[in-house]
Amino acid sequence: MIVFTTNFGDIEIELDMKQTPVSSRNFLKYCQDGFYDGTIFHRVIKGFMIQGGGFTVDMQEKP
């Protein structure tokens, strides 16, 4: 279980290591390396999806 702490509360994310081992390990590595620290959710569609990690709070694109 991964927990994202946001200004609006925590978001719990469960990875399906059995069905998506490569993507799960990749995402976990980004989290452990702090890649998402200081980034924002720049696209939110309620009840469907959130997209983030690509931009900082001042809308600078992450390399």
Tab-separated table of C-alpha atoms in Angstrom:
chain	number	residue	atom	x	y	z
A	1	MET	CA	0.000	0.000	0.000
A	2	ILE	CA	1.306	3.423	-0.957
A	3	VAL	CA	-0.042	6.563	0.706
A	4	PHE	CA	0.104	9.954	-1.003
A	5	THR	CA	-0.293	12.795	1.486
A	6	THR	CA	-2.021	15.807	-0.093
A	7	ASN	CA	-3.487	19.137	1.028
A	8	PHE	CA	-6.912	17.487	0.816
A	9	GLY	CA	-6.045	14.327	2.741
A	10	ASP	CA	-4.362	11.022	2.088
A	11	ILE	CA	-4.816	8.839	-0.980
A	12	GLU	CA	-4.159	5.122	-0.541
A	13	ILE	CA	-2.954	3.221	-3.600
A	14	GLU	CA	-2.819	-0.552	-3.766
A	15	LEU	CA	-0.457	-2.062	-6.329
A	16	ASP	CA	-1.322	-5.345	-8.052
A	17	MET	CA	2.147	-6.907	-8.029
A	18	LYS	CA	0.784	-10.200	-9.361
A	19	GLN	CA	-0.935	-8.810	-12.468
A	20	THR	CA	1.384	-5.852	-13.171
A	21	PRO	CA	4.787	-6.657	-11.647
A	22	VAL	CA	6.926	-4.448	-13.913
A	23	SER	CA	4.702	-1.347	-13.690
A	24	SER	CA	4.211	-1.831	-9.949
A	25	ARG	CA	7.949	-2.100	-9.265
A	26	ASN	CA	8.638	0.928	-11.491
A	27	PHE	CA	6.013	3.054	-9.707
A	28	LEU	CA	7.267	1.924	-6.288
A	29	LYS	CA	10.852	2.838	-7.229
A	30	TYR	CA	9.759	6.349	-8.277
A	31	CYS	CA	8.007	6.717	-4.909
A	32	GLN	CA	10.992	5.448	-2.926
A	33	ASP	CA	13.332	7.786	-4.812
A	34	GLY	CA	11.146	10.804	-3.943
A	35	PHE	CA	10.291	11.592	-7.563
A	36	TYR	CA	6.754	12.699	-6.676
A	37	ASP	CA	7.805	14.946	-3.765
A	38	GLY	CA	6.760	18.526	-4.499
A	39	THR	CA	4.653	17.614	-7.525
A	40	ILE	CA	0.961	18.282	-8.098
A	41	PHE	CA	-2.097	16.509	-9.467
A	42	HIS	CA	-2.582	18.587	-12.608
A	43	ARG	CA	-5.628	16.759	-13.967
A	44	VAL	CA	-8.551	15.413	-11.944
A	45	ILE	CA	-11.743	13.897	-13.318
A	46	LYS	CA	-13.990	13.123	-10.346
A	47	GLY	CA	-14.955	9.476	-10.084
A	48	PHE	CA	-12.617	8.507	-12.911
A	49	MET	CA	-8.943	9.392	-12.557
A	50	ILE	CA	-6.202	11.652	-11.288
A	51	GLN	CA	-3.013	12.505	-13.145
A	52	GLY	CA	0.074	13.888	-11.501
A	53	GLY	CA	3.787	13.754	-10.983
A	54	GLY	CA	4.691	15.607	-14.166
A	55	PHE	CA	4.716	19.162	-12.829
A	56	THR	CA	5.927	21.037	-9.757
A	57	VAL	CA	3.721	23.454	-7.794
A	58	ASP	CA	4.932	26.335	-9.988
A	59	MET	CA	3.980	24.335	-13.135
A	60	GLN	CA	7.551	23.500	-14.101
A	61	GLU	CA	7.703	20.200	-15.971
A	62	LYS	CA	9.625	17.399	-14.257
A	63	PRO	CA	12.531	16.019	-16.303
